[in-house]
Short mmCIF file of C-alpha atoms in Angstrom, two decimals:
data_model
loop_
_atom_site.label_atom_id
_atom_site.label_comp_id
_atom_site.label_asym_id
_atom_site.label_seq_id
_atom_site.Cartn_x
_atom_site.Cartn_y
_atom_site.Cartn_z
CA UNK A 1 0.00 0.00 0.00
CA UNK A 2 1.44 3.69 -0.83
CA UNK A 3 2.82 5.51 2.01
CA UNK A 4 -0.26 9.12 2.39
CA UNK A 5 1.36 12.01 0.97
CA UNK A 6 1.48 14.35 4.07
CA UNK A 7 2.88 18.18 4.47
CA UNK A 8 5.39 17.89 6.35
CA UNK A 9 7.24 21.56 6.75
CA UNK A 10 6.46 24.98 5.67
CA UNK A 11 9.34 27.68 5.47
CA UNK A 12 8.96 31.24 4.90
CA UNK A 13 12.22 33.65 4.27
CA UNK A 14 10.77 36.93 4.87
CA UNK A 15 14.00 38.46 3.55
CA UNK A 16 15.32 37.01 0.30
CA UNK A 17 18.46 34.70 0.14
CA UNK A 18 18.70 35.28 3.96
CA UNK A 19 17.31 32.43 6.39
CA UNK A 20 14.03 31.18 6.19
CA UNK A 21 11.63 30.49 9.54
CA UNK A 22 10.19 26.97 10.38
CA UNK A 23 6.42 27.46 10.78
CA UNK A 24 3.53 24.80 11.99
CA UNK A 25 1.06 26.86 9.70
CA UNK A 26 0.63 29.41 6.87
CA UNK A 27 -1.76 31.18 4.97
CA UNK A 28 -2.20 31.04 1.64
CA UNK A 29 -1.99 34.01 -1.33
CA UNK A 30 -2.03 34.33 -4.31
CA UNK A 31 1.96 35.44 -4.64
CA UNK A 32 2.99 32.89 -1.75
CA UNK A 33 3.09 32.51 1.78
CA UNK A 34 2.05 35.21 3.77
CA UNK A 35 5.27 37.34 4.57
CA UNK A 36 7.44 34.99 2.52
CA UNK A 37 10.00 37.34 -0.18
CA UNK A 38 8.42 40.45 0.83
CA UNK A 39 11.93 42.11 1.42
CA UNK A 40 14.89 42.81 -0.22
CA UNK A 41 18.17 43.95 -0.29
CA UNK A 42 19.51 45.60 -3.26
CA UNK A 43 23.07 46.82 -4.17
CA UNK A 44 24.22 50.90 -4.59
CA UNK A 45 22.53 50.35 -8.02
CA UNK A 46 19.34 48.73 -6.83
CA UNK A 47 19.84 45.31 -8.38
CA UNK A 48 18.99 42.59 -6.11
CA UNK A 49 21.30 41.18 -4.27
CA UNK A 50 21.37 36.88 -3.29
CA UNK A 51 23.82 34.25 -1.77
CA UNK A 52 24.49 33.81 -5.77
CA UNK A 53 26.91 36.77 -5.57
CA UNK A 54 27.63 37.04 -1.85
CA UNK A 55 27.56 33.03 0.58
CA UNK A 56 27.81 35.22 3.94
CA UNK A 57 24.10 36.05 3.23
CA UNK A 58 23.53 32.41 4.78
CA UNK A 59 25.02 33.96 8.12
CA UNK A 60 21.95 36.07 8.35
CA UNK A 61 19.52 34.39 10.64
CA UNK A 62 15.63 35.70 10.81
CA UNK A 63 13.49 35.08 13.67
CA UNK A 64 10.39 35.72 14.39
CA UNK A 65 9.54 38.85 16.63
CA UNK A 66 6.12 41.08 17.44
CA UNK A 67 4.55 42.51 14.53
CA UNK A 68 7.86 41.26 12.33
CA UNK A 69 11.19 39.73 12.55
CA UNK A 70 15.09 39.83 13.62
CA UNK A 71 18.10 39.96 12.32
CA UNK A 72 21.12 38.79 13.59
CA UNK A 73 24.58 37.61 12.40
CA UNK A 74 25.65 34.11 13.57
CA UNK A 75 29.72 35.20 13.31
CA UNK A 76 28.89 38.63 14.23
CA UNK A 77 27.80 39.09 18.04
CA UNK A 78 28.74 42.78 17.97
CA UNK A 79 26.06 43.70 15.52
CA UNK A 80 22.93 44.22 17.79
CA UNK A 81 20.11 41.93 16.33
CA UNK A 82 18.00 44.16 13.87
CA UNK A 83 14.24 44.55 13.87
CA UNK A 84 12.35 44.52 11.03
CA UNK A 85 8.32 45.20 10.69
CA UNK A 86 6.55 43.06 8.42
CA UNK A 87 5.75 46.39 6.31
CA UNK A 88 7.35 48.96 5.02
CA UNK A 89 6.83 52.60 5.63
CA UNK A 90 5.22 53.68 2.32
CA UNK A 91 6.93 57.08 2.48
CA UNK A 92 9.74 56.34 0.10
CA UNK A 93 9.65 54.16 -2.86
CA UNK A 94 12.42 53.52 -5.34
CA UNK A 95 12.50 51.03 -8.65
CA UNK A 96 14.76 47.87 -7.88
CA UNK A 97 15.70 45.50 -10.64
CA UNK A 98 15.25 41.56 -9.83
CA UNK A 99 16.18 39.02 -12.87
CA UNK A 100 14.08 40.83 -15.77
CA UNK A 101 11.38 42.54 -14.04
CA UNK A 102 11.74 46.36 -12.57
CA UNK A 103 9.53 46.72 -10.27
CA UNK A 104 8.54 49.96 -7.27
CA UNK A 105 9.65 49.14 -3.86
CA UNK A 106 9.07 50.78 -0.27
CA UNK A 107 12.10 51.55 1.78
CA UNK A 108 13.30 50.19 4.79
CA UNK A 109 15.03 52.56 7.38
CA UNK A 110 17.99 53.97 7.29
CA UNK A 111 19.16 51.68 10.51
CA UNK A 112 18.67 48.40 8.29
CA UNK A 113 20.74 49.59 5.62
CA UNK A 114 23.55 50.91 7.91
CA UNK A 115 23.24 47.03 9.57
CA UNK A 116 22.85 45.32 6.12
CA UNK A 117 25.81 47.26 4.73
CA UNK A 118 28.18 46.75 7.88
CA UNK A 119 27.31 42.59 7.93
CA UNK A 120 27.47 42.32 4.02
CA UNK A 121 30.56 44.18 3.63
CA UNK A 122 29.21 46.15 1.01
CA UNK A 123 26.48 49.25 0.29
CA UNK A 124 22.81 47.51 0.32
CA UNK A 125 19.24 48.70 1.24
CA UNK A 126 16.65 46.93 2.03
CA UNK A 127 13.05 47.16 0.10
CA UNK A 128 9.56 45.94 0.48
CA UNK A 129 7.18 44.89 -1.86
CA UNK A 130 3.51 45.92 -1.05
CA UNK A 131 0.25 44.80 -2.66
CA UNK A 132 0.07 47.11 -5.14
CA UNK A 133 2.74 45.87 -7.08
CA UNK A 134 2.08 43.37 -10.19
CA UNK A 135 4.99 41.22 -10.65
CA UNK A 136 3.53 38.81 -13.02
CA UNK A 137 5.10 35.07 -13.05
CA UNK A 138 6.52 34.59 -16.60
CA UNK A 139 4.03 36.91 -18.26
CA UNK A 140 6.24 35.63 -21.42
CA UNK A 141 4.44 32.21 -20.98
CA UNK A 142 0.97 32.24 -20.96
CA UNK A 143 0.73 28.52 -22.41
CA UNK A 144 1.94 27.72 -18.29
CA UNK A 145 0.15 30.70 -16.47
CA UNK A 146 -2.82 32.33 -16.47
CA UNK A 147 -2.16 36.07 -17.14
CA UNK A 148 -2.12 38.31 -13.81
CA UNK A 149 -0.10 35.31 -11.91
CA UNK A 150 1.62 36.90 -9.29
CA UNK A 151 4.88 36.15 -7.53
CA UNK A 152 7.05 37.83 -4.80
CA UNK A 153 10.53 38.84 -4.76
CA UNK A 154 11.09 34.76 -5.01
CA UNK A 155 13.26 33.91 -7.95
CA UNK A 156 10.13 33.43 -10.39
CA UNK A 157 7.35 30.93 -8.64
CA UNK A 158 5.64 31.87 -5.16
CA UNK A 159 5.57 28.44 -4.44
CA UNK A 160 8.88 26.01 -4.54
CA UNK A 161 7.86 22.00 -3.52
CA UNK A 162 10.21 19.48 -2.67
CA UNK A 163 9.45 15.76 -1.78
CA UNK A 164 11.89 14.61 0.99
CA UNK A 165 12.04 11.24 -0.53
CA UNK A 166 13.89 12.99 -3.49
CA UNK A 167 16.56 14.80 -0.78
CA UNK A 168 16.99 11.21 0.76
CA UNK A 169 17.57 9.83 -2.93
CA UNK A 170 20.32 12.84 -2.96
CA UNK A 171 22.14 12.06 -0.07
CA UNK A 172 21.78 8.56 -0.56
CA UNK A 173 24.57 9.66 -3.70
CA UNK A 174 26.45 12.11 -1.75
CA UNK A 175 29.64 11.92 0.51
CA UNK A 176 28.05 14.53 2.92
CA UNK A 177 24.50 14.27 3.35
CA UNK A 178 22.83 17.83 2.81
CA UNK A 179 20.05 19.68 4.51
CA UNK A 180 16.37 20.13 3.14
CA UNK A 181 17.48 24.08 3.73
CA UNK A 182 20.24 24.14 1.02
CA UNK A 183 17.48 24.01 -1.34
CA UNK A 184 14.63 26.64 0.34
CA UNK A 185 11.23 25.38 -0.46
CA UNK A 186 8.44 26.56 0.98
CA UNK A 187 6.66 23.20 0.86
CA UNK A 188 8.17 20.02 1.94
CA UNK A 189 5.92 16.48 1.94
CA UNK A 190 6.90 13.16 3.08
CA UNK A 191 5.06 9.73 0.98
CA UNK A 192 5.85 8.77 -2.59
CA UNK A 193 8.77 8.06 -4.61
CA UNK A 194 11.31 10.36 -5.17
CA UNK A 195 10.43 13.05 -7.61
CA UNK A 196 7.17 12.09 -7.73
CA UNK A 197 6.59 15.00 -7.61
CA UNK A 198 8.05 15.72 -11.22
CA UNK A 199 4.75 13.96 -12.96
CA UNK A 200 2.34 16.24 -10.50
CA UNK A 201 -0.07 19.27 -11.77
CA UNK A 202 -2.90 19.81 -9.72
CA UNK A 203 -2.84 19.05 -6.51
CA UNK A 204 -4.14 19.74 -2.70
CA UNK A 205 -3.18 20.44 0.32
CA UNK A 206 -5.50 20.31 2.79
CA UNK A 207 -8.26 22.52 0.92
CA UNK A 208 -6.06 24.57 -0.69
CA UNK A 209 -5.48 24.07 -4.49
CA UNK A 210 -2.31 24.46 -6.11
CA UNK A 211 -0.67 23.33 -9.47
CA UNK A 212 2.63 22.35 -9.88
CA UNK A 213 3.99 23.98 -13.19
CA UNK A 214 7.39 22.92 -13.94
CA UNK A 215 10.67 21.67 -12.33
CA UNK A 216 12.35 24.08 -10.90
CA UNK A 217 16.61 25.07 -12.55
CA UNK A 218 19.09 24.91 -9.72
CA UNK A 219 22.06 27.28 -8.95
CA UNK A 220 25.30 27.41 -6.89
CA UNK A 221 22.82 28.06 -3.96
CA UNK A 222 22.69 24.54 -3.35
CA UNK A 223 26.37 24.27 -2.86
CA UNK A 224 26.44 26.79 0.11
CA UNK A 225 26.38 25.59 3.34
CA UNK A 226 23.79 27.46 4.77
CA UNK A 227 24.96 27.33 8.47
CA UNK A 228 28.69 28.18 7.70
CA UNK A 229 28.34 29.66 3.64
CA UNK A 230 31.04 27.36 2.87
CA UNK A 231 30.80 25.83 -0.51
CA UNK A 232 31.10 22.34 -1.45
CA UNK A 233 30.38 21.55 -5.48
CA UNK A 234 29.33 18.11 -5.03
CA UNK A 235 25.96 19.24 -4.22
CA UNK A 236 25.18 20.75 -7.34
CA UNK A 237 27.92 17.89 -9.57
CA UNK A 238 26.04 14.90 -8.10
CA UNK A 239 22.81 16.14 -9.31
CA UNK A 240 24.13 17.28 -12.66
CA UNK A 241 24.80 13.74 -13.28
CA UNK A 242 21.20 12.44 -12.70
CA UNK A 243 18.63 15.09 -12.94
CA UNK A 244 19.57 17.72 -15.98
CA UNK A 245 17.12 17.89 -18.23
CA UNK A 246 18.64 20.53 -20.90
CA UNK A 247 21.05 22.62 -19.84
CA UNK A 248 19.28 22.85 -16.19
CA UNK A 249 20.13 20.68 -13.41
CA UNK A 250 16.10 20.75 -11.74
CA UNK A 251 15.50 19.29 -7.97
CA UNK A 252 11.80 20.47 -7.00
CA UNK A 253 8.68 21.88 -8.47
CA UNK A 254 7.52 25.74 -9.29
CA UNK A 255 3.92 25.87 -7.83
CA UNK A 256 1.38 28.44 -7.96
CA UNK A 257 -1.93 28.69 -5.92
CA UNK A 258 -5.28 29.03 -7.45
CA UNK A 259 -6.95 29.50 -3.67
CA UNK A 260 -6.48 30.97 -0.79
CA UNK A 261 -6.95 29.75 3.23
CA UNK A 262 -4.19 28.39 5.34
CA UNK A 263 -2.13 25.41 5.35
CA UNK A 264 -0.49 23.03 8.59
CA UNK A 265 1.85 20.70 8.94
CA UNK A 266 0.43 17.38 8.92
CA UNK A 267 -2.14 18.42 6.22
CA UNK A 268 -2.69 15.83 3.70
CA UNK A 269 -1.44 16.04 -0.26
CA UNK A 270 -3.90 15.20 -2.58
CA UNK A 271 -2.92 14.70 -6.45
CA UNK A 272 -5.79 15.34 -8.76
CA UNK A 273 -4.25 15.60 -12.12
CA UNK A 274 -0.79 15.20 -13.69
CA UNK A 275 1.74 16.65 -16.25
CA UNK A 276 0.99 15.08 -20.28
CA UNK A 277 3.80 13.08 -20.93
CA UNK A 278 6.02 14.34 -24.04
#
């Protein structure tokens, strides 16, 4: 008999590329998790910045506080932790670049840039997307998305899904087993096969309906050790061998949400459709 498909974690990283927060619940929108990607920290010239470009960002740790989150340096006790509100003050707004898309974003204070700039080594601020912006997901593709899909400041999905039976068939490869975090989904399930997942398009958790679109293209991220931002290839080498498919190595799937509610751990997965076989 198949093992249930059950949710087993939800992350959120309220700041993107910095550490993500282990919740029991979440709720549900339409351009991800509730606080997930809403900030950002962008360079002098307001490009956005990621652990792509600079590993330390894995030394950032965000917990939760009242009414937001901290901040705080794990090799860095002298820099005070930082508090940060869930939203922006809408006072001052300036365009920041992320991949393609230029979008209007609310500034943070002056103290987060002065802490962001001191632990990064280099000029940053730090910017919030509201709800008035329309970042559209792939608006380039509407054979995958209906048009008006909306996404964060998250790479290109609001939603990223991994299985953990497909991490266990990773490490299973590996020298050093890696953490579920090297990868940052948002929703992890236990049950299946590995990459089950792969075959999935609509699907349920709990009430909630989502649709899984297409594998998601991994990066150097996954090398980075995200409690010490030391890098290690074989991460990223041992899955080249096994899951490229092009000229992308993929590990999880690029989800979007066609409801909205909240989700818990523990919720069951239901799949109601799948992906036509080419």
């Amino acid at each position: 008999m198949a093992t249930p498909l059950t949710l087993s974690d939800i992350y959120i990283y309220p700041v993107k590329s910095l550490g993500g927060i282990r919740l029991t619940e979440a709720a549900v929108g339409m351009r991800g998790l509730q606080y997930d990607r809403r900030w950002l920290i962008v360079d002098a010239r307001n490009q956005f910045m990621t652990q792509r470009q600079i590993a330390t960002m894995a030394l950032l740790d965000v917990a939760p506080a009242f009414n937001g989150f901290l901040l705080t340096h794990r090799q860095r006790p002298d820099l005070l932790p930082l508090y940060i509100p869930f939203e922006a003050d809408r006072e001052k707004t300036l365009f920041v670049t992320i991949w393609d898309d230029m979008v209007f974003a609310w500034r943070g204070t002056p103290a987060a840039d002065e802490w962001l700039t001191e632990a990064l080594g280099q000029e940053c601020r730090l910017v919030y997307m509201s709800e008035m912006v329309r970042r559209e997901v792939e608006p380039d593709k509407p054979e995958l998305n209906p048009a008006g899909t909306l996404v964060s400041f998250a790479d290109g999905y609001p939603y990223l899904l991994i299985g953990q039976a497909a991490l266990d068939d990773l490490n299973e490869r590996l020298t050093t087993p890696v953490l579920m975090d090297r990868f940052r989904p948002n929703l992890v399930f236990t049950g299946g096969a590995p990459f089950d997942e792969d075959t999935w398009a609509d699907f349920r958790v709990g009430d909630i309906a989502f649709r899984a679109v297409r594998a998601c293209g991994r990066c150097v991220v996954t090398t980075i050790d995200q409690q010490t931002a030391q890098k290690n290839p074989e991460t990223l080498s041992t899955l080249a061998s096994y899951r490229t498919v092009g000229r992308k190595v993929m590990f999880g799937q690029n989800v979007t949400a066609s409801g909205q509610g909240t989700i818990r751990v523990g919720d069951p997965l239901r799949v109601l459709g799948y992906k036509e076989q080419n």
